[in-house]
mmCIF file of C-alpha atoms in Angstrom:
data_model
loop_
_atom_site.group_PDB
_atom_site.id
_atom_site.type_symbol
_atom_site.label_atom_id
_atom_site.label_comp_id
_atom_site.label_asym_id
_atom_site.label_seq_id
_atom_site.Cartn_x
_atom_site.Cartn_y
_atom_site.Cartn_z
ATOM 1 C CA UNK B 1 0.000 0.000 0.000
ATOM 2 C CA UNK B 2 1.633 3.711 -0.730
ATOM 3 C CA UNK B 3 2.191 6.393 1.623
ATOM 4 C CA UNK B 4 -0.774 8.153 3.906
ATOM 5 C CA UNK B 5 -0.815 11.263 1.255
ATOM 6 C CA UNK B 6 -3.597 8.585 -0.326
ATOM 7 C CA UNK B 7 -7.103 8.972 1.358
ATOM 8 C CA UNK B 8 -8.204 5.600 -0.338
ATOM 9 C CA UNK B 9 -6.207 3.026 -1.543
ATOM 10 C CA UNK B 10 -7.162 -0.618 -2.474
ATOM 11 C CA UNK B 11 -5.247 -2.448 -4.015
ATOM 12 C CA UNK B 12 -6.457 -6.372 -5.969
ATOM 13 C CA UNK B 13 -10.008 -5.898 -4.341
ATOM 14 C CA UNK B 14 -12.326 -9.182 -5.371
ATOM 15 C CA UNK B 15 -15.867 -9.545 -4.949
ATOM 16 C CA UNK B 16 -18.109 -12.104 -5.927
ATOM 17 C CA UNK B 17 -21.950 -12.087 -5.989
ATOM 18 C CA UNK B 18 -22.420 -16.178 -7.129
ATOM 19 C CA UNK B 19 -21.336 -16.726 -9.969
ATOM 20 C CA UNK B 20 -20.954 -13.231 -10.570
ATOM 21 C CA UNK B 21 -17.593 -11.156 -10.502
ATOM 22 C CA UNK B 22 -18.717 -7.733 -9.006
ATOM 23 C CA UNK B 23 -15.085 -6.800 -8.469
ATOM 24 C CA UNK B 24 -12.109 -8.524 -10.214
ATOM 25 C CA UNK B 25 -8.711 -7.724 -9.004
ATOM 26 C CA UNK B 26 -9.842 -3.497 -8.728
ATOM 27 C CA UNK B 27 -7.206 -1.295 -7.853
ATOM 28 C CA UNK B 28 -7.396 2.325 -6.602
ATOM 29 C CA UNK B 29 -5.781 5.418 -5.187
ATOM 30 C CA UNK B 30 -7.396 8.833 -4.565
ATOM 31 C CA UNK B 31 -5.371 11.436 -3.087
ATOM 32 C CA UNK B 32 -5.957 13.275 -0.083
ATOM 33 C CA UNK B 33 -7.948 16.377 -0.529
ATOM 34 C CA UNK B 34 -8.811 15.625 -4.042
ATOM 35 C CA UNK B 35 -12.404 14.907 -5.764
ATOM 36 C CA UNK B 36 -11.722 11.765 -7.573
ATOM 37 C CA UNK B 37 -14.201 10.195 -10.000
ATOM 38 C CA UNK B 38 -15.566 6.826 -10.648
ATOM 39 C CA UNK B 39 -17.232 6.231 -13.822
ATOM 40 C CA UNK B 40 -18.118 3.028 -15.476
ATOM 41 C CA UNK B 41 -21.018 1.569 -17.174
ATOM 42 C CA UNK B 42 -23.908 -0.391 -15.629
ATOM 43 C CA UNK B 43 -22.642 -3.255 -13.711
ATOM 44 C CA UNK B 44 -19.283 -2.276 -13.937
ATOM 45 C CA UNK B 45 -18.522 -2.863 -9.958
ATOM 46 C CA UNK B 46 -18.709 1.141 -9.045
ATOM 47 C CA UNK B 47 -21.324 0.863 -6.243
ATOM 48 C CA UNK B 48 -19.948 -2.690 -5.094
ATOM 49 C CA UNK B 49 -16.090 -1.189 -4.654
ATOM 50 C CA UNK B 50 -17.792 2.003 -2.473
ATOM 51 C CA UNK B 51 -19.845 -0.619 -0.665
ATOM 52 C CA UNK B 52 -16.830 -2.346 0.470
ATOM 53 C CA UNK B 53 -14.576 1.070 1.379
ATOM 54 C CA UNK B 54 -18.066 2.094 3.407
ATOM 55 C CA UNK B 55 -17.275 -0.985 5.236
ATOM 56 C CA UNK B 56 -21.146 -2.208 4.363
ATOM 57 C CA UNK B 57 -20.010 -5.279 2.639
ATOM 58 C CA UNK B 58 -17.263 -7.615 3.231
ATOM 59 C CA UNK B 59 -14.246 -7.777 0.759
ATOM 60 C CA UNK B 60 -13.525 -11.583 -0.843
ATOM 61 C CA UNK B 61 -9.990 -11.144 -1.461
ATOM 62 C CA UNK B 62 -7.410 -8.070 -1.918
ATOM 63 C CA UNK B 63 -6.735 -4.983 0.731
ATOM 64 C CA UNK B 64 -8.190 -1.733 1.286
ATOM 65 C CA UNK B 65 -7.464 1.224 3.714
ATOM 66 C CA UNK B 66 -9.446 4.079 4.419
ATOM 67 C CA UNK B 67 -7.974 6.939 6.478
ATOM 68 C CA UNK B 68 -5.165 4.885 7.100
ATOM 69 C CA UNK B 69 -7.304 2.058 8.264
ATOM 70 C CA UNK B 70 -8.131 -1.182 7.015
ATOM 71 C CA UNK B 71 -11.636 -1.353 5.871
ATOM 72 C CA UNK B 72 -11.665 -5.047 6.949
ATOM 73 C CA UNK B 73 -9.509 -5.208 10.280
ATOM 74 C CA UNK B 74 -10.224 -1.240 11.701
ATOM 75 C CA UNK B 75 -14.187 -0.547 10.237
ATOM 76 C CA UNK B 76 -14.932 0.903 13.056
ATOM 77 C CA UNK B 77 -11.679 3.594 12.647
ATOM 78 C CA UNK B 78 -12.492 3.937 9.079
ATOM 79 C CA UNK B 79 -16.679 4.464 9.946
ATOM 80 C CA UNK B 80 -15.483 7.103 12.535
ATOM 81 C CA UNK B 81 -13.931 8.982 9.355
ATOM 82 C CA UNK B 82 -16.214 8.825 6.516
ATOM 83 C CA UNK B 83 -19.536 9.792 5.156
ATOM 84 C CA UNK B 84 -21.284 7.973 2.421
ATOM 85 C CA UNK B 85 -24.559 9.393 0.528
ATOM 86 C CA UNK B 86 -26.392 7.050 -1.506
ATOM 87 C CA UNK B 87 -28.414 6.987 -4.512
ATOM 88 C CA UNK B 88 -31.794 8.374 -2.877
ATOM 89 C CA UNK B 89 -31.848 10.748 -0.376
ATOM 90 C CA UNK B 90 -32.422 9.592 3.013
ATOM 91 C CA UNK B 91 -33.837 12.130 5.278
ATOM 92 C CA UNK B 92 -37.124 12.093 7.096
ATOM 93 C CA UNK B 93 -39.886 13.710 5.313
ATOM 94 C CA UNK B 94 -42.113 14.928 8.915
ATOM 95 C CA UNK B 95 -38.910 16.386 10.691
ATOM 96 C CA UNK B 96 -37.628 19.628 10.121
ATOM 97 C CA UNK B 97 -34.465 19.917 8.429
ATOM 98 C CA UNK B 98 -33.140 21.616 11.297
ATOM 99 C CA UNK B 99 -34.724 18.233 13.509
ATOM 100 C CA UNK B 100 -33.287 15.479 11.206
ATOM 101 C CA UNK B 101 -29.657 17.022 11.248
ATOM 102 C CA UNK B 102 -29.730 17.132 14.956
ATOM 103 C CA UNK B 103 -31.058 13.497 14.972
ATOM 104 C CA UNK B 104 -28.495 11.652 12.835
ATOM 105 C CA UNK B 105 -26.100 13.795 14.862
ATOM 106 C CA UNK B 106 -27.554 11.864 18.236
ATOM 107 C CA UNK B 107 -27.270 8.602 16.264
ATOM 108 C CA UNK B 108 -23.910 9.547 15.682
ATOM 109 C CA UNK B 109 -23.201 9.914 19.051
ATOM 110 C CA UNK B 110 -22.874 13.526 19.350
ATOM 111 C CA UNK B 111 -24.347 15.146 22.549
ATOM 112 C CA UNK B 112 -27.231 17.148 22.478
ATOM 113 C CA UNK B 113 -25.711 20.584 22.484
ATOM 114 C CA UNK B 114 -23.163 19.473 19.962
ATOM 115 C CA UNK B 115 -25.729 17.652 17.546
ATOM 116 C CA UNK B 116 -27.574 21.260 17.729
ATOM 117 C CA UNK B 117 -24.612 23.129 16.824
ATOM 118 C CA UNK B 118 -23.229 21.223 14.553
ATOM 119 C CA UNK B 119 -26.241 21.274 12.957
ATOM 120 C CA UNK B 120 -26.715 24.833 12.590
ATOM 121 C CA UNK B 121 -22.974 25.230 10.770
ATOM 122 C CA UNK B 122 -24.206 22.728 8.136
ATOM 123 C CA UNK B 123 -27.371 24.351 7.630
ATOM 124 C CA UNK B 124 -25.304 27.354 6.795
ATOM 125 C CA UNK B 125 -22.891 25.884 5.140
ATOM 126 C CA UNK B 126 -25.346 24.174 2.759
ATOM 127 C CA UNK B 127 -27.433 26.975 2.193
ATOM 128 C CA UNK B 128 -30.176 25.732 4.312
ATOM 129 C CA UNK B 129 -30.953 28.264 6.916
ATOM 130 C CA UNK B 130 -34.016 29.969 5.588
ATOM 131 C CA UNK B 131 -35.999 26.517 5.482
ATOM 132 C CA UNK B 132 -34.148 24.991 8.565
ATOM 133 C CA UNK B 133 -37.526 24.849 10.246
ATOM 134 C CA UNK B 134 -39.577 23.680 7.234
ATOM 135 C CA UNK B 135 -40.011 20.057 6.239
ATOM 136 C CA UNK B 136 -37.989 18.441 3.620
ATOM 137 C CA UNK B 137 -41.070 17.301 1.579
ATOM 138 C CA UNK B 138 -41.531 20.798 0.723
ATOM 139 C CA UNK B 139 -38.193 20.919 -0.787
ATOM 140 C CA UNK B 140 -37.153 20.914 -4.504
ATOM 141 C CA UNK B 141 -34.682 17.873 -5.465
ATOM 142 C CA UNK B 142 -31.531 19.828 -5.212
ATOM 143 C CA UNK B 143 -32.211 21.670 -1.561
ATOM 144 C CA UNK B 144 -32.800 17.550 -0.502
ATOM 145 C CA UNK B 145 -29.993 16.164 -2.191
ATOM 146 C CA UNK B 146 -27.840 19.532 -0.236
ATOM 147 C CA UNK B 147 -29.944 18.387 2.936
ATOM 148 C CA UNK B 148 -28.427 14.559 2.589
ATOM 149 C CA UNK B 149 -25.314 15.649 2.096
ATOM 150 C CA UNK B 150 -25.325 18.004 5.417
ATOM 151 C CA UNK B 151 -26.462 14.884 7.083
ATOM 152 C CA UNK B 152 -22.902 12.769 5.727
ATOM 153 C CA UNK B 153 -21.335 15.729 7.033
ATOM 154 C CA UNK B 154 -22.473 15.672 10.618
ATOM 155 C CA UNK B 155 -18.572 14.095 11.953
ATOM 156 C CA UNK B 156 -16.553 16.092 9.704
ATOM 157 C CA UNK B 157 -15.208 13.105 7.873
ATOM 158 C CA UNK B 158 -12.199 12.699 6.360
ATOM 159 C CA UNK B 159 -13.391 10.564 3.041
ATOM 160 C CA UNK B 160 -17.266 11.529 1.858
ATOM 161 C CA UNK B 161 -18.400 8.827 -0.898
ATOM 162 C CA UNK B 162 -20.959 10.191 -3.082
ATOM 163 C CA UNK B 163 -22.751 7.363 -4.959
ATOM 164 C CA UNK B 164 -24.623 8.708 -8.277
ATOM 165 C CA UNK B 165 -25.592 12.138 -5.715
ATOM 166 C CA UNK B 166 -27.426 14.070 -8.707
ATOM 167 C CA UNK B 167 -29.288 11.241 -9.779
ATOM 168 C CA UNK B 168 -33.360 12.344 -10.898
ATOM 169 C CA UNK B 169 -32.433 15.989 -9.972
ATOM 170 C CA UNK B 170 -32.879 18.646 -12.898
ATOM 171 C CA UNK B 171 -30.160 20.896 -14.068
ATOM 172 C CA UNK B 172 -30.954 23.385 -10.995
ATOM 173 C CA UNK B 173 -30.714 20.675 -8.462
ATOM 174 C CA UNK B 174 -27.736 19.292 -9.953
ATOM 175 C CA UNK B 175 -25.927 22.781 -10.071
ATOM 176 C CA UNK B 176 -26.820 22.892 -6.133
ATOM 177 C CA UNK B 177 -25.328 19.792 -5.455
ATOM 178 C CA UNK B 178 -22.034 20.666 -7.118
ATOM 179 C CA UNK B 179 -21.416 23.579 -5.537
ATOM 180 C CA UNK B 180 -22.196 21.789 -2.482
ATOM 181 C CA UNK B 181 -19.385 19.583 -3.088
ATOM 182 C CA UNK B 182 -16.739 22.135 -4.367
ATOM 183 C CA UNK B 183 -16.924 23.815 -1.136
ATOM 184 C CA UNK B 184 -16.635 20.500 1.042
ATOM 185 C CA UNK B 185 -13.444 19.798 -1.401
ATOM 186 C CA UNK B 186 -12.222 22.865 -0.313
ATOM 187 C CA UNK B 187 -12.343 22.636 3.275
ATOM 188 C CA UNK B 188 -10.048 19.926 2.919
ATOM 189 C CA UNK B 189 -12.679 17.033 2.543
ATOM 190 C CA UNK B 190 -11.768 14.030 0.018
ATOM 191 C CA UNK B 191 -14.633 13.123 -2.064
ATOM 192 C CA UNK B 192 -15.082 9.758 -3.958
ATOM 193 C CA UNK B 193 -18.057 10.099 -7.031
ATOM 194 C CA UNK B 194 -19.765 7.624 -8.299
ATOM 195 C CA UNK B 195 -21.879 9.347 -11.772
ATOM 196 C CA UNK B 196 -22.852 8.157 -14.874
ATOM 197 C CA UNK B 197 -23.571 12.162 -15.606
ATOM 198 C CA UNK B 198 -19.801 12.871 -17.339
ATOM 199 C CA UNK B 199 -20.018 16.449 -17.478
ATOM 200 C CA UNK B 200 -20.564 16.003 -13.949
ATOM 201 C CA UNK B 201 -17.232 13.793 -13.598
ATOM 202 C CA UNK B 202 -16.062 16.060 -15.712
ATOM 203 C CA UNK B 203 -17.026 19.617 -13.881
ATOM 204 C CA UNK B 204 -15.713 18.084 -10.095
ATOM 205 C CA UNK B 205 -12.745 15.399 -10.718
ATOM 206 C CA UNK B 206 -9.225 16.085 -9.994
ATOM 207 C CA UNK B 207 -8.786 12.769 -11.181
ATOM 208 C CA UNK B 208 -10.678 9.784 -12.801
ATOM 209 C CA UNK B 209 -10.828 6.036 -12.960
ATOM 210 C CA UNK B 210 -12.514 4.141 -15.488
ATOM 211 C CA UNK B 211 -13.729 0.755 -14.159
ATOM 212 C CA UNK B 212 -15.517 -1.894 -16.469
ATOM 213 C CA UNK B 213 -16.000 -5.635 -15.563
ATOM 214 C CA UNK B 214 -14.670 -5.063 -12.608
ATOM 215 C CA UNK B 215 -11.031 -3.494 -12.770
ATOM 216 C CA UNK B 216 -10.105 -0.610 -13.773
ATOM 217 C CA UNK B 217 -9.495 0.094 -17.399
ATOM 218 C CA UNK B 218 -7.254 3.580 -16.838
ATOM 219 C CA UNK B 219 -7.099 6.553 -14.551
ATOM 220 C CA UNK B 220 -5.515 10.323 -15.284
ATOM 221 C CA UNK B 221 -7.403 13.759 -14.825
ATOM 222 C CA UNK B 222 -10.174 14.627 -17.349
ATOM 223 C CA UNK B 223 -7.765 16.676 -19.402
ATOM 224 C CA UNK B 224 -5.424 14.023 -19.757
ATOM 225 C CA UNK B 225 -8.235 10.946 -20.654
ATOM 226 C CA UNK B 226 -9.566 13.592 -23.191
ATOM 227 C CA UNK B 227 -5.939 13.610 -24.734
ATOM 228 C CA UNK B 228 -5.184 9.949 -24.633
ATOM 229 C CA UNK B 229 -7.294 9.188 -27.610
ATOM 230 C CA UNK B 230 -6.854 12.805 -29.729
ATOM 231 C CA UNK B 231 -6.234 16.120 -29.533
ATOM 232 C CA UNK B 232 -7.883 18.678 -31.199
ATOM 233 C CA UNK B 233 -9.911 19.215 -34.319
ATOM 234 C CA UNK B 234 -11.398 21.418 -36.881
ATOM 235 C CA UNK B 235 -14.513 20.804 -38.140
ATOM 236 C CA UNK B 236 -16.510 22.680 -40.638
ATOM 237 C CA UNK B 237 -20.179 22.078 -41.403
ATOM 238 C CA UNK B 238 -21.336 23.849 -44.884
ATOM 239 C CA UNK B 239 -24.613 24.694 -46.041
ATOM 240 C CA UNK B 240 -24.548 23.012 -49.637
ATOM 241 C CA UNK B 241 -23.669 19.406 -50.383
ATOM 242 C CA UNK B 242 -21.748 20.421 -53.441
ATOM 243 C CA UNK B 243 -19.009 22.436 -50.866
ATOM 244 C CA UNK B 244 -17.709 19.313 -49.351
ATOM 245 C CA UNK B 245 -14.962 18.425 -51.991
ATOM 246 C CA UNK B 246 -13.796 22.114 -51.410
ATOM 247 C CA UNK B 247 -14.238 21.967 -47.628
ATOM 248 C CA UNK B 248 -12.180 18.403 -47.705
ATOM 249 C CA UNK B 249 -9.313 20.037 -49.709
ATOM 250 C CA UNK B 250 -8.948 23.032 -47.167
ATOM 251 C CA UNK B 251 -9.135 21.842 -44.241
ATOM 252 C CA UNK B 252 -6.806 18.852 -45.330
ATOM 253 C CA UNK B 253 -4.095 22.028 -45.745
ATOM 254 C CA UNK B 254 -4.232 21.936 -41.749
ATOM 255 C CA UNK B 255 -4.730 18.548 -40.783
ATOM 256 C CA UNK B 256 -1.828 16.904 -38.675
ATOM 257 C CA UNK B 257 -0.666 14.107 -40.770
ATOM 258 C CA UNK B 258 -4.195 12.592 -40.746
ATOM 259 C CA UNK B 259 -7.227 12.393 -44.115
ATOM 260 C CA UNK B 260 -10.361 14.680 -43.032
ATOM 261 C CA UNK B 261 -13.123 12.591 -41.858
ATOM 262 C CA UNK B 262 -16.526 13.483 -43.643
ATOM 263 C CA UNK B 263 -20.230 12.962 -42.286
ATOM 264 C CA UNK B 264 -22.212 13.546 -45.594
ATOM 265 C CA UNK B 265 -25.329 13.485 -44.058
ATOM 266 C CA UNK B 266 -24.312 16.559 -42.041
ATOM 267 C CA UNK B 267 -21.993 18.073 -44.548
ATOM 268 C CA UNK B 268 -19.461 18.039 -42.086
ATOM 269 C CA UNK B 269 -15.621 17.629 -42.381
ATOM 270 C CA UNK B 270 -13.394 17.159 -39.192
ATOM 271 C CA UNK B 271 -9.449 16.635 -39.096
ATOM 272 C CA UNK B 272 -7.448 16.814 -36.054
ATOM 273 C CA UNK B 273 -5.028 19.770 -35.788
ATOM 274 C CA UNK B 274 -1.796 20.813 -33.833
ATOM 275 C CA UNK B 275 -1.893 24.693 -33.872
ATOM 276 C CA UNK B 276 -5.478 25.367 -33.322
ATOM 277 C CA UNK B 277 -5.627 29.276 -33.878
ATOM 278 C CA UNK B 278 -3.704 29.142 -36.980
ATOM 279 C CA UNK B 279 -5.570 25.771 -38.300
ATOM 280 C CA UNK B 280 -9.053 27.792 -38.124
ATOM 281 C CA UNK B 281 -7.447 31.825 -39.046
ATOM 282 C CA UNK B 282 -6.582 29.600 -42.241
ATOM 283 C CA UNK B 283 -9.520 27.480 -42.813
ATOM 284 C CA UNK B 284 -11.984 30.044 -42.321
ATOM 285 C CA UNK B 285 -10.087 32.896 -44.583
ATOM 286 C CA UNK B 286 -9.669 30.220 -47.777
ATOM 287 C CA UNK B 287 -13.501 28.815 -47.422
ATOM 288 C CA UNK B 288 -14.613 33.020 -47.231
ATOM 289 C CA UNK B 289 -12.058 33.735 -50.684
ATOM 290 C CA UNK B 290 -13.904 30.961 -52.130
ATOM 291 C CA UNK B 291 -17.031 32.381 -51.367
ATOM 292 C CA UNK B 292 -18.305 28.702 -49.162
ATOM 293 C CA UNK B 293 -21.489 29.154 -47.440
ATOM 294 C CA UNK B 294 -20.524 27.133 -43.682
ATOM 295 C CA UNK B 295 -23.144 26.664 -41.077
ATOM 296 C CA UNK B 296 -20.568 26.200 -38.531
ATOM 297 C CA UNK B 297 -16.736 26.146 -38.265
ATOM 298 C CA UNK B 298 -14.852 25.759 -35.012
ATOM 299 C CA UNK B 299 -12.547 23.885 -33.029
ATOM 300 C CA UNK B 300 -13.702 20.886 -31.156
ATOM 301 C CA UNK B 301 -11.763 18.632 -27.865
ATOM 302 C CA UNK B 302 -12.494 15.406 -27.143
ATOM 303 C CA UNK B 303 -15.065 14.930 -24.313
ATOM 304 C CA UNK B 304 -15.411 11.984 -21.405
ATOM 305 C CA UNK B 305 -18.210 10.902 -23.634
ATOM 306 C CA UNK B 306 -15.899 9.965 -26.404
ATOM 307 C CA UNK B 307 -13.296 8.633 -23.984
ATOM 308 C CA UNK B 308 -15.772 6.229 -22.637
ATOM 309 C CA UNK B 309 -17.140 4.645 -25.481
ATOM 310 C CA UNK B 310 -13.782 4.790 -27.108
ATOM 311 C CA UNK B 311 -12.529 2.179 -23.862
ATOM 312 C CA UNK B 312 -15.668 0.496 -22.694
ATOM 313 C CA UNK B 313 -17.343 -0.285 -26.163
ATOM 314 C CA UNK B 314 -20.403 1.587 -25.137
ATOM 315 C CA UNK B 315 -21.766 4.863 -24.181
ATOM 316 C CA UNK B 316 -22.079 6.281 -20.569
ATOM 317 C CA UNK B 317 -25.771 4.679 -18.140
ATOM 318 C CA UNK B 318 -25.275 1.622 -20.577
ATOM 319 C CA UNK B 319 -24.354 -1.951 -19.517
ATOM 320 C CA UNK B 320 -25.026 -5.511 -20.516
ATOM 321 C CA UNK B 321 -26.081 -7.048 -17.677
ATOM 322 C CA UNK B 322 -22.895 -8.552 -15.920
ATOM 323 C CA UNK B 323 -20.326 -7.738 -13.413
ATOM 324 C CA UNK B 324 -20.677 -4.607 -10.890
ATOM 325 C CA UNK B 325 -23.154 -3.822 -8.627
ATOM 326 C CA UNK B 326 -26.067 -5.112 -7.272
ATOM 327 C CA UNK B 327 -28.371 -2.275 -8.430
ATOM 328 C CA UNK B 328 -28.975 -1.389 -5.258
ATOM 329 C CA UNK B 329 -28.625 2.077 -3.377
ATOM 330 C CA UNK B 330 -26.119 2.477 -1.410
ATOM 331 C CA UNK B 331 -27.218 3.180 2.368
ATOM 332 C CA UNK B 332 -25.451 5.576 4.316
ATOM 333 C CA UNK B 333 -22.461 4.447 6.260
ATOM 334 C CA UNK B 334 -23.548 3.733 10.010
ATOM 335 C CA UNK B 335 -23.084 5.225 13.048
ATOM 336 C CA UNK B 336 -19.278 4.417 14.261
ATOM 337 C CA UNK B 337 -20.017 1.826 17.036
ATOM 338 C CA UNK B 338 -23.228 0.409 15.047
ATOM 339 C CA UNK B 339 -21.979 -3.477 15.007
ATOM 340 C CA UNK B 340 -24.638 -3.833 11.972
ATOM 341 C CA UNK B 341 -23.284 -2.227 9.510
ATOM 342 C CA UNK B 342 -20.656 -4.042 8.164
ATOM 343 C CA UNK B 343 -23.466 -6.305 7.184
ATOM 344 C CA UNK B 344 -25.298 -3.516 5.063
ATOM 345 C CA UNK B 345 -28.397 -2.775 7.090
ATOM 346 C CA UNK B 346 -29.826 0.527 5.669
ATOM 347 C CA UNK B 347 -31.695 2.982 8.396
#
């Protein structure tokens, strides 16, 4: 295992579900102080590998620390250091949001006058405090999700797994939610995500791993997946078919060492470049002197979207049925001296 500047680390992690390889030999590492991203498609073993660092399941074979603990000698050290938010929210829908803070905070062992306190700073922190006294089923999606995540925050933990957090919520709730999680990131908080959303990887990750079948298939920071398979490229869209030959030939002056690519249904011509301004300066002046009519011209980068179907096979929320997860949510972690729930019980 490396040094303690790693938050997480596993390290050959197997889990099987029957005949059914959840996990197969999964390695990670997340950095202290970092959000770090897990993305994979259906099945791929996401929820199954944040099961077993949330000490809810048990581990078949392989190591894992959290916090400097192992997950499967120490889960009571590593539950006294993390929070874990799950799929759905989980927060009473007849207490106040002010009331179901300061009750996980009792469950959590807190005293009363620190469960109240501490329950106040997150409703601040979170943006909470005008409806701190109204009832979460009168909340949009994104003020709940904000509301669940206050309640994962109640010990100040170390490590804070997110498991698909933005799930059902609309773009509003979703923006909510990340800025919720930028500012925990910046108080010094590690976060582990779990998303099928990639913009949303994409928007929050320091770092990413891509896990499929259960191991992982690579791991950088979204800028460096997005140059693994291409830099970028020109593409020019024009408004008559009979401009393509033309469009071909120019933007083939700029192209770096590669044919242009052509979509003739969208009259579209795409070639990756190395000097981007200069590429589309030159592109756009010689279609203009030729008097080419283009609907759009511009430079394009790869996105996560391209780098995961270019490495899994298929695109992003997909899967074929094996490997991964259970399809469960993911319960919150327990409290720290709860003895059931390294056996999963939900609240």
């Amino acid at each position: 295992m490396r040094a303690p500047d790693h938050s997480v680390l596993a390290e050959g992690l197997h889990k099987r579900y029957g005949d059914n390889k959840a996990l197969d030999g999964f390695d990670l590492a997340v950095p202290r102080g970092t959000v770090y991203g897990l993305l994979g498609p259906n099945g791929a073993g996401k929820t199954t590998a944040i099961r077993i660092l949330s000490t809810l399941i048990r581990l078949d074979r392989g190591r894992a620390t959290v916090g400097g603990f192992d997950v499967a000698a120490e889960p009571r050290q590593v539950r006294r250091r993390i929070g874990l938010t799950g799929q759905s929210a989980a927060v009473d829908e007849i207490l106040t949001a002010r009331q179901n803070l300061e009750m996980f905070g009792r469950l959590f062992h807190l005293t009363g006058a620190r469960a109240k306190s501490r329950a106040g700073e997150l409703l601040a922190q979170f943006g909470l405090t005008e409806v701190a006294d109204k009832q979460p089923r009168t909340f949009s999606g994104g003020m709940r999700r904000r509301l669940d995540l206050a309640s994962s925050m109640l010990l100040a933990p170390d490590v804070l797994f997110l498991d698909e957090p933005t799930t059902g919520l609309d773009p509003r709730g979703r923006m909510e939610v990340w800025e919720a999680v930028r500012t925990l990131a910046a108080g010094g908080t590690t976060v582990l995500l779990t998303t099928h959303y990639l913009d949303e990887a994409d928007q929050l990750s320091d770092r990413i791993a891509l896990i499929d079948n259960g191991r992982n298939i690579t791991e950088d920071t979204p800028a460096g997946l997005k140059r693994a398979i291409g830099g970028d490229r020109i593409e020019v869209v024009v408004q008559d078919a009979a401009d393509l030959p033309a469009a071909v030939r120019t933007v083939s002056r700029v192209a770096d060492g590669a044919a242009p690519r052509t979509d003739e249904a969208e009259l579209r011509v795409h070639a990756p470049v190395t000097d981007r301004v200069a590429a589309l300066t030159e592109v756009a002046r010689t279609l203009q002197d030729e008097g080419i009519t283009v609907q759009d011209i511009g430079l394009r980068r790869p996105t996560l979207d391209e780098v995961f179907l270019r490495l899994t096979g298929r695109p992003a929320g997909s899967g074929d049925g094996t490997g991964g997860s259970t399809g469960e949510d993911s319960p919150r972690a327990q409290p720290a001296d709860d003895p059931t729930a390294l056996e999963g019980t939900t609240r």
